[in-house]
Coordinates of C-alpha atoms and ligand atoms in Angstrom, one line a residue:
X1 CA -1.1 -41.8 16.2
X2 CA -2.1 -38.3 15.0
X3 CA -3.7 -37.2 11.8
X4 CA -1.8 -34.7 9.6
X5 CA -3.9 -32.9 6.9
X6 CA -1.9 -31.7 4.0
X7 CA -2.8 -28.7 1.7
X8 CA -4.3 -31.0 -1.0
X9 CA -6.8 -32.2 1.6
X10 CA -5.2 -35.6 2.0
X11 CA -4.9 -37.0 5.6
X12 CA -2.0 -39.1 6.8
X13 CA -1.4 -40.9 10.1
X14 CA 1.9 -40.5 12.0
X15 CA 3.3 -41.2 15.4
X16 CA 2.9 -38.4 17.9
X17 CA 6.0 -36.2 17.9
X18 CA 6.5 -36.4 14.2
X19 CA 8.3 -33.4 12.7
X20 CA 7.5 -31.6 9.4
X21 CA 10.9 -32.7 8.1
X22 CA 10.0 -36.4 8.7
X23 CA 6.7 -35.9 7.0
X24 CA 8.5 -34.4 4.0
X25 CA 10.9 -37.4 4.0
X26 CA 7.9 -39.8 4.0
X27 CA 6.6 -38.1 0.9
X28 CA 9.9 -37.8 -1.0
X29 CA 13.6 -37.2 -0.4
X30 CA 13.7 -34.5 -3.0
X31 CA 11.0 -32.6 -1.2
X32 CA 12.8 -33.0 2.1
X33 CA 15.9 -31.5 0.7
X34 CA 14.0 -28.3 0.0
X35 CA 11.9 -27.9 3.2
X36 CA 12.9 -24.8 5.1
X37 CA 10.0 -24.7 7.6
X38 CA 6.4 -25.6 8.0
X39 CA 3.1 -23.9 8.6
X40 CA 1.4 -25.9 11.4
X41 CA -2.2 -24.9 12.0
X42 CA -1.5 -21.5 10.4
X43 CA 1.7 -20.8 12.4
X44 CA 5.2 -21.1 11.0
X45 CA 7.3 -23.7 12.8
X46 CA 10.8 -25.1 12.7
X47 CA 10.7 -28.2 10.4
X48 CA 12.4 -30.1 13.3
X49 CA 9.8 -29.2 15.9
X50 CA 7.7 -32.2 17.1
X51 CA 4.0 -32.1 16.4
X52 CA 1.9 -33.6 19.2
X53 CA -1.7 -33.3 18.0
X54 CA -3.9 -33.6 14.9
X55 CA -2.8 -30.7 12.7
X56 CA -2.9 -29.3 9.3
X57 CA 0.6 -28.9 7.9
X58 CA 2.0 -27.1 4.9
X59 CA 5.6 -27.6 4.1
X60 CA 7.4 -24.4 3.2
X61 CA 10.1 -24.1 0.6
X62 CA 12.0 -21.3 -1.0
X63 CA 9.1 -20.7 -3.3
X64 CA 6.8 -19.8 -0.4
X65 CA 7.1 -16.2 0.9
X66 CA 7.0 -17.5 4.5
X67 CA 9.7 -20.1 3.6
X68 CA 11.8 -17.3 2.2
X69 CA 11.3 -15.0 5.2
X70 CA 12.3 -17.9 7.6
X71 CA 15.4 -18.5 5.4
X72 CA 16.4 -14.8 5.5
X73 CA 15.7 -14.4 9.2
X74 CA 17.9 -17.5 9.8
X75 CA 20.6 -15.8 7.7
X76 CA 20.5 -12.9 10.1
X77 CA 21.6 -15.3 12.8
X78 CA 24.3 -16.6 10.5
X79 CA 25.5 -13.0 10.0
X80 CA 25.5 -12.5 13.8
X81 CA 27.5 -15.7 14.2
X82 CA 30.1 -14.4 11.7
X83 CA 30.3 -11.0 13.3
X84 CA 30.8 -12.6 16.8
X85 CA 33.6 -14.7 15.4
X86 CA 35.3 -11.8 13.7
X87 CA 34.6 -9.0 16.2
X88 CA 34.4 -10.6 19.7
X89 CA 32.4 -8.5 22.1
X90 CA 29.8 -7.3 19.5
X91 CA 26.4 -6.7 21.0
X92 CA 23.3 -7.5 19.1
X93 CA 19.9 -5.8 18.8
X94 CA 17.3 -7.3 16.5
X95 CA 17.7 -9.2 13.2
X96 CA 14.5 -9.6 11.2
X97 CA 13.8 -10.7 7.6
X98 CA 12.7 -7.9 5.3
X99 CA 11.0 -8.0 1.9
X100 CA 14.3 -8.9 0.2
X101 CA 16.9 -10.2 2.7
X102 CA 17.4 -9.3 6.3
X103 CA 19.3 -6.9 8.6
X104 CA 20.9 -7.0 12.0
X105 CA 21.3 -4.0 14.3
X106 CA 24.6 -4.3 16.1
X107 CA 26.7 -2.4 18.5
X108 CA 30.4 -2.7 17.7
X109 CA 31.6 -0.6 20.6
X110 CA 34.6 1.4 19.5
X111 CA 35.0 -0.5 16.3
X112 CA 33.5 1.1 13.1
X113 CA 32.6 -1.0 10.1
X114 CA 32.7 0.0 6.4
X115 CA 31.7 -1.7 3.2
X116 CA 35.4 -2.7 2.8
X117 CA 34.8 -5.2 5.6
X118 CA 31.9 -6.8 3.8
X119 CA 33.9 -9.4 1.8
X120 CA 35.5 -10.7 5.0
X121 CA 32.2 -11.1 6.7
X122 CA 30.5 -12.7 3.7
X123 CA 33.3 -15.3 3.5
X124 CA 33.0 -16.1 7.2
X125 CA 29.2 -16.6 6.7
X126 CA 29.8 -19.0 3.9
X127 CA 32.5 -20.8 5.9
X128 CA 30.0 -21.2 8.8
X129 CA 27.2 -22.2 6.4
X130 CA 29.4 -25.0 5.1
X131 CA 29.5 -26.5 8.7
X132 CA 25.8 -27.2 8.3
X133 CA 25.2 -26.3 11.9
X134 CA 21.6 -27.0 13.0
X135 CA 19.5 -24.3 14.5
X136 CA 18.6 -25.8 17.9
X137 CA 15.6 -24.5 19.7
X138 CA 15.6 -24.5 23.5
X139 CA 12.9 -23.1 25.9
X140 CA 14.6 -21.2 28.8
X141 CA 13.3 -19.6 32.0
X142 CA 13.4 -15.8 32.2
X143 CA 15.9 -16.0 35.0
X144 CA 18.3 -18.2 33.0
X145 CA 17.9 -16.0 30.0
X146 CA 18.8 -12.9 32.0
X147 CA 21.8 -14.7 33.5
X148 CA 23.1 -15.8 30.1
X149 CA 23.0 -12.3 28.6
X150 CA 24.2 -10.6 31.8
X151 CA 27.3 -12.7 31.6
X152 CA 27.7 -12.0 27.9
X153 CA 27.2 -8.3 28.6
X154 CA 24.6 -7.7 26.0
X155 CA 22.3 -4.9 27.3
X156 CA 20.1 -5.0 24.2
X157 CA 19.0 -8.6 24.6
X158 CA 18.4 -7.9 28.3
X159 CA 16.2 -5.0 27.3
X160 CA 14.2 -7.3 25.1
X161 CA 13.9 -10.0 27.7
X162 CA 12.6 -7.5 30.2
X163 CA 9.3 -7.3 28.3
X164 CA 8.8 -11.1 27.7
X165 CA 6.6 -13.2 30.0
X166 CA 8.4 -16.0 31.8
X167 CA 7.6 -19.3 30.1
X168 CA 7.5 -17.8 26.6
X169 CA 11.3 -17.4 26.1
X170 CA 13.3 -19.5 23.7
X171 CA 17.0 -19.5 22.7
X172 CA 18.3 -20.8 19.4
X173 CA 21.8 -22.0 19.0
X174 CA 23.7 -22.7 15.8
X175 CA 27.4 -23.5 16.1
X176 CA 28.9 -21.3 18.8
X177 CA 26.3 -18.6 18.6
X178 CA 23.2 -18.4 20.8
X179 CA 20.4 -15.9 20.2
X180 CA 17.3 -14.9 22.0
X181 CA 14.6 -15.6 19.4
X182 CA 11.1 -17.0 19.2
X183 CA 11.9 -18.6 15.8
X184 CA 11.2 -20.2 13.5
X185 CA 14.4 -21.1 11.6
X186 CA 15.5 -23.3 8.7
X187 CA 16.9 -26.7 9.6
X188 CA 20.6 -25.9 9.3
X189 CA 23.0 -23.2 8.0
X190 CA 24.0 -25.4 5.0
X191 CA 21.0 -24.1 3.1
X192 CA 22.9 -20.8 2.6
X193 CA 25.1 -21.1 -0.5
X194 CA 25.6 -17.4 -1.3
X195 CA 25.7 -14.3 0.9
X196 CA 26.0 -10.6 0.1
X197 CA 26.0 -7.7 2.5
X198 CA 24.3 -4.8 0.8
X199 CA 24.6 -1.6 2.9
X200 CA 25.1 0.0 6.3
X201 CA 22.8 2.4 8.0
X202 CA 22.4 4.0 11.5
X203 CA 19.4 2.8 13.5
X204 CA 18.4 4.0 17.0
X205 CA 17.8 1.2 19.5
X206 CA 14.0 0.6 19.4
X207 CA 13.6 3.5 17.0
X208 CA 14.1 5.9 19.9
X209 CA 16.3 8.9 19.1
X210 CA 17.2 9.4 22.7
X211 CA 18.9 6.0 22.8
X212 CA 22.1 4.7 21.3
X213 CA 22.5 4.5 17.5
X214 CA 23.4 1.0 16.3
X215 CA 24.8 -0.1 13.0
X216 CA 22.2 -1.7 10.8
X217 CA 23.8 -4.2 8.4
X218 CA 21.6 -5.2 5.4
X219 CA 22.3 -8.5 3.7
X220 CA 20.8 -11.0 1.4
X221 CA 21.4 -14.8 1.0
X222 CA 20.4 -17.4 -1.6
X223 CA 20.3 -21.2 -1.8
X224 CA 22.1 -21.1 -5.1
X225 CA 25.1 -18.9 -6.1
X226 CA 23.5 -18.3 -9.5
X227 CA 20.5 -16.7 -7.8
X228 CA 22.7 -14.1 -6.1
X229 CA 24.3 -13.2 -9.5
X230 CA 20.8 -12.9 -11.0
X231 CA 19.6 -10.7 -8.1
X232 CA 22.6 -8.4 -8.3
X233 CA 22.1 -8.0 -12.1
X234 CA 18.4 -7.1 -11.4
X235 CA 19.5 -4.4 -8.9
X236 CA 21.8 -2.9 -11.5
X237 CA 19.1 -3.0 -14.1
X238 CA 16.6 -1.4 -11.6
X239 CA 19.0 1.4 -10.9
X240 CA 19.4 2.1 -14.6
X241 CA 15.6 2.2 -14.9
X242 CA 14.8 4.2 -11.8
X243 CA 12.0 6.5 -12.8
X244 CA 13.6 9.4 -10.8
X245 CA 16.8 9.1 -12.9
X246 CA 15.1 8.6 -16.2
X247 CA 12.5 11.3 -15.5
X248 CA 15.3 13.8 -15.2
X249 CA 17.3 12.5 -18.2
X250 CA 14.3 12.4 -20.4
X251 CA 13.0 15.8 -19.1
X252 CA 9.6 14.4 -18.1
X253 CA 9.1 15.8 -14.6
X254 CA 10.9 17.7 -11.8
X255 CA 10.5 18.6 -8.2
X256 CA 11.2 22.0 -6.7
X257 CA 11.7 22.7 -3.0
X258 CA 10.1 26.1 -3.4
X259 CA 7.0 24.5 -4.8
X260 CA 7.0 21.9 -2.1
X261 CA 8.1 18.4 -1.5
X262 CA 6.1 15.6 -3.1
X263 CA 4.4 17.9 -5.6
X264 CA 5.6 16.9 -9.1
X265 CA 6.0 19.5 -11.8
X266 CA 5.3 18.1 -15.2
X267 CA 7.7 19.3 -17.9
X268 CA 6.5 19.8 -21.5
X269 CA 7.6 16.3 -22.6
X270 CA 6.1 14.6 -19.5
X271 CA 2.9 16.5 -20.0
X272 CA 2.8 15.4 -23.7
X273 CA 3.2 11.8 -22.5
X274 CA 0.6 12.1 -19.8
X275 CA -1.9 13.8 -22.1
X276 CA -1.5 10.9 -24.6
X277 CA -2.2 8.5 -21.8
X278 CA -5.3 10.4 -20.7
X279 CA -6.6 10.8 -24.2
X280 CA -6.1 7.1 -24.8
X281 CA -8.1 6.2 -21.7
X282 CA -10.7 8.9 -22.2
X283 CA -11.4 7.6 -25.7
X284 CA -11.9 4.1 -24.4
X285 CA -14.1 5.4 -21.6
X286 CA -16.4 7.4 -24.0
X287 CA -16.9 4.3 -26.0
X288 CA -17.8 2.4 -22.7
X289 CA -20.5 5.0 -21.9
X290 CA -18.6 7.2 -19.4
X291 CA -19.4 10.9 -19.1
X292 CA -16.5 13.3 -18.3
X293 CA -17.0 15.7 -15.4
X294 CA -14.8 18.3 -13.6
X295 CA -14.8 19.3 -10.0
X296 CA -12.8 21.8 -7.9
X297 CA -9.6 21.1 -6.0
X298 CA -11.1 21.9 -2.6
X299 CA -14.3 20.9 -0.9
X300 CA -16.3 22.4 2.1
X301 CA -15.8 20.8 5.4
X302 CA -19.4 19.7 5.4
X303 CA -18.8 17.6 2.3
X304 CA -16.3 15.5 4.2
X305 CA -18.4 15.4 7.4
X306 CA -21.2 13.9 5.2
X307 CA -18.8 11.5 3.5
X308 CA -17.2 10.5 6.9
X309 CA -13.7 11.4 5.8
X310 CA -13.5 14.3 8.2
X311 CA -14.1 12.1 11.2
X312 CA -11.7 9.4 9.9
X313 CA -8.8 11.4 8.4
X314 CA -9.4 15.0 9.4
X315 CA -6.6 15.1 11.9
X316 CA -4.1 13.3 9.6
X317 CA -4.8 15.4 6.5
X318 CA -3.6 18.8 5.4
X319 CA -4.9 21.6 7.6
X320 CA -8.2 23.4 6.6
X321 CA -8.2 26.5 4.4
X322 CA -10.4 29.2 6.1
X323 CA -12.1 32.1 4.3
X324 CA -11.2 35.5 5.9
X325 CA -14.8 36.8 6.3
X326 CA -17.3 34.0 6.4
X327 CA -15.4 31.6 8.6
X328 CA -15.9 28.8 6.2
X329 CA -13.6 25.8 6.2
X330 CA -12.4 24.0 3.1
X331 CA -10.1 21.0 2.6
X332 CA -7.8 20.1 -0.2
X333 CA -9.7 17.3 -2.0
X334 CA -8.3 13.9 -0.9
X335 CA -10.6 12.0 -3.2
X336 CA -13.1 12.8 -5.9
X337 CA -16.0 10.5 -4.8
X338 CA -17.9 13.0 -2.5
X339 CA -17.9 15.6 -5.3
X340 CA -19.2 13.0 -7.8
X341 CA -22.0 12.0 -5.3
X342 CA -23.1 15.6 -5.4
X343 CA -23.1 15.6 -9.2
X344 CA -25.3 12.4 -9.1
X345 CA -27.8 14.3 -6.9
X346 CA -28.2 17.2 -9.3
X347 CA -31.3 15.6 -10.8
X348 CA -33.7 12.8 -10.2
X349 CA -32.6 9.4 -11.5
X350 CA -34.7 6.6 -12.7
X351 CA -33.7 2.9 -12.9
X352 CA -33.6 3.3 -16.7
X353 CA -30.9 6.0 -16.3
X354 CA -28.5 3.7 -14.6
X355 CA -25.7 3.0 -14.7
X356 CA -24.5 6.6 -14.5
X357 CA -20.7 6.6 -15.1
X358 CA -18.9 9.8 -14.1
X359 CA -15.2 10.1 -15.0
X360 CA -12.7 12.7 -14.0
X361 CA -8.9 13.0 -14.2
X362 CA -9.2 14.4 -10.7
X363 CA -6.1 15.8 -8.9
X364 CA -6.2 15.0 -5.2
X365 CA -3.9 15.9 -2.3
X366 CA -3.0 13.7 0.6
X367 CA -0.6 14.4 3.4
X368 CA 2.4 12.1 3.5
X369 CA 5.3 12.6 5.9
X370 CA 8.3 14.1 4.1
X371 CA 10.4 11.0 4.8
X372 CA 7.9 8.8 3.1
X373 CA 8.0 10.6 -0.2
X374 CA 9.5 8.8 -3.2
X375 CA 9.7 10.1 -6.8
X376 CA 6.3 9.8 -8.4
X377 CA 5.3 6.7 -6.4
X378 CA 4.7 8.5 -3.1
X379 CA 3.6 12.1 -3.6
X380 CA 1.4 14.6 -1.9
X381 CA -0.5 15.7 -5.0
X382 CA -1.6 13.3 -7.7
X383 CA -4.2 12.8 -10.4
X384 CA -6.4 9.8 -10.3
X385 CA -7.9 8.4 -13.5
X386 CA -11.1 8.2 -11.5
X387 CA -14.6 7.3 -12.3
X388 CA -17.7 6.4 -10.2
X389 CA -20.3 4.1 -11.5
X390 CA -23.8 4.4 -9.9
X391 CA -25.8 1.3 -10.7
X392 CA -28.5 -1.0 -9.6
X393 CA -27.4 -4.0 -7.5
X394 CA -28.3 -6.3 -10.4
X395 CA -25.9 -4.4 -12.7
X396 CA -22.8 -4.8 -10.5
X397 CA -21.5 -7.9 -12.4
X398 CA -22.0 -6.4 -15.8
X399 CA -20.2 -3.2 -14.8
X400 CA -17.3 -5.2 -13.3
X401 CA -16.9 -7.1 -16.5
X402 CA -16.8 -3.9 -18.5
X403 CA -14.2 -2.4 -16.1
X404 CA -12.1 -5.5 -16.3
X405 CA -12.2 -5.2 -20.1
X406 CA -11.0 -1.6 -19.8
X407 CA -8.2 -2.5 -17.4
X408 CA -7.0 -5.3 -19.6
X409 CA -7.2 -3.1 -22.7
X410 CA -4.9 -0.6 -20.9
X411 CA -2.4 -3.3 -19.8
X412 CA -2.3 -4.8 -23.3
X413 CA -1.7 -1.4 -25.0
X414 CA 1.2 -0.7 -22.6
X415 CA 2.9 -4.0 -22.7
X416 CA 2.0 -5.4 -19.3
X417 CA 1.5 -9.0 -20.1
X418 CA 2.0 -10.4 -16.7
X419 CA -0.8 -9.6 -14.2
X420 CA -3.0 -11.2 -11.6
X421 CA -5.9 -9.9 -9.6
X422 CA -6.9 -10.1 -6.0
X423 CA -10.5 -10.4 -4.9
X424 CA -11.0 -9.0 -1.4
X425 CA -14.0 -10.2 0.4
X426 CA -15.4 -9.6 3.9
X427 CA -14.5 -11.8 6.8
X428 CA -17.4 -14.3 7.1
X429 CA -16.7 -14.7 10.8
X430 CA -17.1 -11.0 11.5
X431 CA -19.9 -9.6 9.4
X432 CA -20.9 -6.9 11.8
X433 CA -17.9 -4.7 11.0
X434 CA -19.2 -4.1 7.5
X435 CA -21.8 -1.7 6.3
X436 CA -24.5 -2.9 3.8
X437 CA -27.0 -5.7 3.8
X438 CA -26.1 -9.4 3.7
X439 CA -28.1 -9.8 0.5
X440 CA -26.2 -7.0 -1.2
X441 CA -22.8 -8.3 -0.1
X442 CA -23.5 -11.8 -1.2
X443 CA -24.6 -10.5 -4.6
X444 CA -21.6 -8.1 -5.0
X445 CA -19.1 -10.8 -3.9
X446 CA -20.4 -13.4 -6.3
X447 CA -20.7 -10.8 -9.1
X448 CA -17.0 -10.0 -8.7
X449 CA -15.9 -13.6 -8.6
X450 CA -18.0 -14.5 -11.6
X451 CA -17.0 -11.5 -13.6
X452 CA -13.3 -12.2 -13.0
X453 CA -13.8 -15.9 -13.9
X454 CA -15.8 -15.1 -17.1
X455 CA -13.0 -12.7 -18.2
X456 CA -10.4 -15.5 -17.5
X457 CA -8.5 -13.5 -14.9
X458 CA -6.1 -15.3 -12.6
X459 CA -7.2 -14.3 -9.2
X460 CA -6.5 -15.0 -5.6
X461 CA -9.3 -14.6 -3.1
X462 CA -8.5 -13.0 0.3
X463 CA -11.1 -13.2 3.0
X464 CA -11.3 -10.3 5.4
X465 CA -9.4 -7.9 3.1
X466 CA -12.5 -6.0 1.9
X467 CA -13.0 -2.4 3.0
X468 CA -15.7 -1.9 5.6
X469 CA -17.9 -0.4 2.8
X470 CA -17.6 -3.1 0.1
X471 CA -15.6 -5.8 -1.7
X472 CA -13.0 -5.0 -4.3
X473 CA -10.8 -6.3 -7.1
X474 CA -7.2 -5.1 -7.3
X475 CA -4.8 -5.7 -10.2
X476 CA -1.1 -6.5 -9.7
X477 CA 1.3 -6.3 -12.6
X478 CA 4.7 -7.8 -12.9
X479 CA 7.1 -5.5 -14.7
X480 CA 10.0 -6.4 -17.0
X481 CA 12.2 -7.0 -14.0
X482 CA 9.7 -9.3 -12.3
X483 CA 8.8 -6.8 -9.6
X484 CA 5.1 -6.6 -8.6
X485 CA 3.2 -3.4 -8.5
X486 CA -0.4 -2.8 -7.5
X487 CA -2.1 -0.7 -10.1
X488 CA -5.8 -0.6 -11.1
X489 CA -8.5 -1.1 -8.6
X490 CA -12.3 -1.7 -8.8
X491 CA -14.3 -1.2 -5.6
X492 CA -17.9 -1.6 -4.5
X493 CA -19.2 0.9 -2.1
X494 CA -22.4 0.7 0.0
X495 CA -21.4 3.5 2.4
X496 CA -21.3 6.7 0.4
X497 CA -24.7 6.2 -1.3
X498 CA -26.1 5.8 2.2
X499 CA -24.3 8.8 3.6
X500 CA -25.2 11.1 0.7
X501 CA -28.7 9.6 0.5
X502 CA -28.4 8.8 -3.2
X503 CA -31.6 7.5 -4.8
X504 CA -33.2 6.3 -8.0
X505 CA -36.8 5.5 -8.7
X506 CA -37.3 1.8 -9.4
X507 CA -39.7 0.1 -11.8
X508 CA -41.9 -0.3 -8.7
X509 CA -42.0 3.5 -8.5
X510 CA -40.3 3.3 -5.1
X511 CA -37.0 5.0 -4.0
X512 CA -33.9 2.7 -4.0
X513 CA -30.3 3.2 -3.2
X514 CA -27.8 2.8 -6.1
X515 CA -24.6 0.9 -5.6
X516 CA -21.5 2.9 -6.2
X517 CA -18.4 1.5 -7.8
X518 CA -15.0 3.3 -7.7
X519 CA -12.5 2.4 -10.3
X520 CA -9.2 3.6 -11.6
X521 CA -7.4 1.5 -14.2
X522 CA -4.1 3.3 -13.9
X523 CA -4.5 4.0 -10.2
X524 CA -2.9 7.4 -10.4
X525 CA -1.2 9.0 -13.4
X526 CA 1.9 9.7 -11.4
X527 CA 2.3 6.1 -10.1
X528 CA 1.4 4.5 -13.4
X529 CA 3.9 6.6 -15.3
X530 CA 6.6 5.8 -12.8
X531 CA 5.9 2.1 -13.2
X532 CA 5.7 2.4 -17.0
X533 CA 9.1 4.3 -17.1
X534 CA 10.7 1.5 -15.2
X535 CA 8.9 -1.3 -17.1
X536 CA 10.0 -0.1 -20.5
X537 CA 13.2 1.6 -19.3
X538 CA 12.1 4.9 -20.9
X539 CA 11.6 3.3 -24.3
X540 CA 7.9 4.1 -24.5
X541 CA 5.7 2.6 -27.2
X542 CA 5.8 4.8 -30.2
X543 CA 2.2 6.1 -29.8
X544 CA 3.0 7.3 -26.4
X545 CA 6.5 8.8 -27.0
X546 CA 6.5 12.6 -26.4
X547 CA 8.9 12.9 -29.4
X548 CA 8.4 10.3 -32.0
X549 CA 11.2 11.4 -34.4
X550 CA 14.1 13.7 -34.6
X551 CA 15.4 15.1 -37.8
X552 CA 19.2 15.4 -38.0
X553 CA 20.4 17.7 -40.8
X554 CA 24.0 16.9 -41.8
X555 CA 24.7 20.7 -42.1
X556 CA 23.0 24.0 -42.1
X557 CA 22.3 23.8 -45.8
X558 CA 19.6 21.1 -45.3
X559 CA 17.6 22.9 -42.6
X560 CA 14.9 24.1 -44.9
X561 CA 14.4 20.6 -46.2
X562 CA 14.3 19.4 -42.6
X563 CA 11.6 22.0 -41.7
X564 CA 9.5 20.9 -44.7
X565 CA 9.7 17.3 -43.6
X566 CA 8.8 18.2 -40.0
X567 CA 5.8 20.2 -41.1
X568 CA 4.6 17.4 -43.2
X569 CA 4.9 14.8 -40.4
X570 CA 3.2 17.2 -37.9
X571 CA 0.2 17.5 -40.3
X572 CA -0.2 13.8 -39.9
X573 CA -0.1 14.1 -36.0
X574 CA 3.4 12.7 -35.8
X575 CA 5.4 14.8 -33.4
X576 CA 9.1 15.4 -33.2
X577 CA 11.8 17.9 -33.5
X578 CA 14.9 19.0 -35.5
X579 CA 18.4 19.1 -34.1
X580 CA 19.6 22.4 -35.4
X581 CA 22.9 22.3 -33.4
X582 CA 26.2 22.8 -35.2
X583 CA 27.4 19.4 -34.3
X584 CA 28.9 16.4 -36.2
X585 CA 26.2 13.9 -37.3
X586 CA 27.7 11.2 -35.2
X587 CA 27.3 13.3 -32.1
X588 CA 23.7 14.1 -33.0
X589 CA 22.9 10.4 -33.4
X590 CA 24.5 9.6 -30.1
X591 CA 22.5 12.3 -28.3
X592 CA 19.3 11.2 -29.9
X593 CA 20.0 7.6 -28.7
X594 CA 20.5 8.8 -25.1
X595 CA 17.1 10.6 -25.3
X596 CA 15.6 7.4 -26.5
X597 CA 13.8 9.1 -29.4
X598 CA 12.3 6.2 -31.5
X599 CA 13.2 7.5 -35.0
X600 CA 16.1 9.5 -36.3
X601 CA 15.8 11.0 -39.8
X602 CA 19.1 12.0 -41.3
X603 CA 19.0 14.4 -44.2
X604 CA 22.0 15.5 -46.3
X605 CA 22.7 16.3 -49.9
X606 CA 21.5 13.0 -51.4
X607 CA 18.3 12.9 -49.3
X608 CA 17.4 16.5 -50.1
X609 CA 18.0 16.0 -53.9
X610 CA 16.0 12.8 -54.0
X611 CA 13.2 13.9 -51.6
X612 CA 14.1 11.0 -49.2
X613 CA 15.1 10.5 -45.6
X614 CA 17.7 8.1 -44.2
X615 CA 16.0 6.4 -41.2
X616 CA 17.6 5.0 -38.0
X617 CA 15.5 3.3 -35.3
X618 CA 16.5 3.6 -31.7
X619 CA 18.1 0.4 -30.5
X620 CA 18.0 -1.2 -34.0
X621 CA 20.2 1.0 -36.2
X622 CA 20.0 1.8 -39.9
X623 CA 16.7 1.1 -41.8
X624 CA 17.9 2.6 -45.1
X625 CA 16.5 5.4 -47.2
X626 CA 12.8 5.9 -48.0
X627 CA 10.5 8.6 -49.2
X628 CA 8.8 10.7 -46.5
X629 CA 5.5 9.1 -47.5
X630 CA 6.8 5.6 -47.0
X631 CA 8.1 6.7 -43.6
X632 CA 4.8 8.2 -42.6
X633 CA 2.9 5.1 -43.6
X634 CA 5.3 3.0 -41.5
X635 CA 4.8 5.1 -38.4
X636 CA 1.0 5.3 -38.8
X637 CA 1.0 1.5 -39.1
X638 CA 3.1 1.1 -36.0
X639 CA 1.0 3.5 -34.0
X640 CA -2.3 1.8 -34.8
X641 CA -0.9 -1.7 -34.0
Ligands
ZN701 ZN1 15.7 -16.0 15.0
ZN702 ZN1 -13.9 7.1 -5.3

C-alpha cells in the first residue's frame, strides 16, 4: 500500500500502481469525469500513469491553469492527427500550449494552407475527438525513436531526438498518430468538444532564421461548445475595445515614426484625461501626507553606479549621452528612485520626521526591442505615478495599510471591482540571495501580510517571488471582459537605502537606516489608461471624460445661445464643446455618439426662447428638457458620486 496526500491534507491508502484517475473515481464519479491530469509531487502527470510511491496528488481539471494547459497541449496532438489524416506526408515541428490555446509548427512540403482550409481541419479534429482515443504513453529507446522517425521521414522530430538523452524518451499515441513528447496529456480525445483554428503565421524552425520556415497554426479547443461561442464573442468585444483603435478614434494619443517608436504623443483630449487622473491621485496623495517633487529626465552615470542599475542594466539600456567638453556621461532616467534618494539626503532626518513620502509623476525611459512594443502597454517612454516612502522599520505595516487604502480608492473610483493581490515573499530555503537582515525581512513580510488581511484583501502568497531587495504586494485587476492585468505595486526595499547610505537619527541619538517603499497605484499612466480604455470601452466615467458635453445647435441662429450655455458650464468647471458644423441635427447626434461624449445638449428655437436645453445621454437617449441650472446640478451630482 502507498499513502496519497490530497491538497486538503487528508491521507488515503491505495495499492501501489494506482492512477490519479482511479483516485478520482474513488472520491466521486463526477470528479473523475472532469479530471484532465494530476500534479504528483509537484510534477504534472497523465491521469492514467501509475503512482508507485507515497505521493502528494492534486487532481487537475479545466479550472486549474495546469489542467487547461495539458488540455490545450493535447489538442495540439489532435490537430496534428487531423492534419496527418488530411495531408499525408506532413512533417511536424513542435506543438505547445500557449496562454490561450495552442499551436503546431508544421511543414506541408509543397502544399500551402489558408484559412479557407480551417473548417475542414476543425471538422476532422471533432470527428477524431468523438472516437475518444486514449493518449497512450510509451517509453522508447533513442535508437527506436530514431528508427521510427527516419522511416516516417520527419527531419524535425529527428532533430529534436538528437538532443535527448537515451532513456528519457517517450512516445504518445492517440488513434493512428504517434508523436515524440514528454507529456503529460489528458486521458482521451473525447474531452475536446469544440475546436477552432485561429490564425496562421510563419515560424523558423527552432527560431533560427537560417533554417526552414514552417507554418504555425494557432488553435483553441473547449470542453463545451458554448465555451467556444463565449470565447469568440469575447475576442470580438476585445477587438472593438482595443485601446490602440479607440485611442485613435477618440483622439487621445498617437505615435509618429519621426518622433520614434514606442514614444506616445498625448493629444489634447488624451492630455486632458491624463491630467484629470493625475489631479485625482495627487489630491488623494496630498491628503495622505505625500509631498510632490520634480526631478530631471536624465541622471549622471555615477547615480546609477551607486544605485547598482548601471552594473545590472547598463548594457541593455539606451546608450549614454556624453557632454562634448567635460566628458560626462548621462543616462535617460529608467526609474525615479535614485533621484528621490538624493532628495532624501538633502537634509538630516530625525525619527520624528519619518515617514517622508516623496511623490512624482516621473517620466522614465526603458529600452524595449521594437518588436516588443505594443500600443500604450509596451512603450519606451512612460510616466510612473511614483512615490517613495522612507520610514522606520516599525512603520512599514502602517504605511502599507495607507497605500492599500489609496490603491483601493483609485480602483473604486474607476470601476475596477474585481481585483486580487499577490504577496511575494522570499524563498525561505535560500535566504542568502536576499539583501537585508533576517529580522527586517521577517518584520516586513509579516507587516505586508497583516496589512493586507486587515484591509480585507483577497491575496495569494508566493514564496520566492520577492525581489532580492525586498518583499512586495502586487495588485491584479480583472477588466470587464474578465482579462487579468497587473496594475499597482507596493515594494519594500532594503537595498537602495544601503547603497545611498540613507540615515535618520533615532530616539537613541544613533544613526539608523530607513526602509524605503516604492509604490505606484496606477503602475504607469500609459498602461493604466490603456487598461481603462479597454475596461470601459472608451466610455469614461463622467468626471474623467475629456469632453463632458457637446452642444448641438439646430441651426446657425442658435449659436449665440449655445455659446452662452457653454460659458456658463465652463464657469462651473464642466468642459465640453459646440458642434458648429452646418449639418443636420441627426448627423450631429450620431457623430457625438461615436465620440462617446456623455451628454448632448440640443438647442433650437423652443430651447432658446424658454432658456432650456434638450438633453440626450450617451447610450441612454432622450432625457427631456431642463433648465441649464438643473442640468448643471445633475452633472455636479454625478461627478461627485
Ligand atoms: Zn504532447
Ligand atoms: Zn522606485
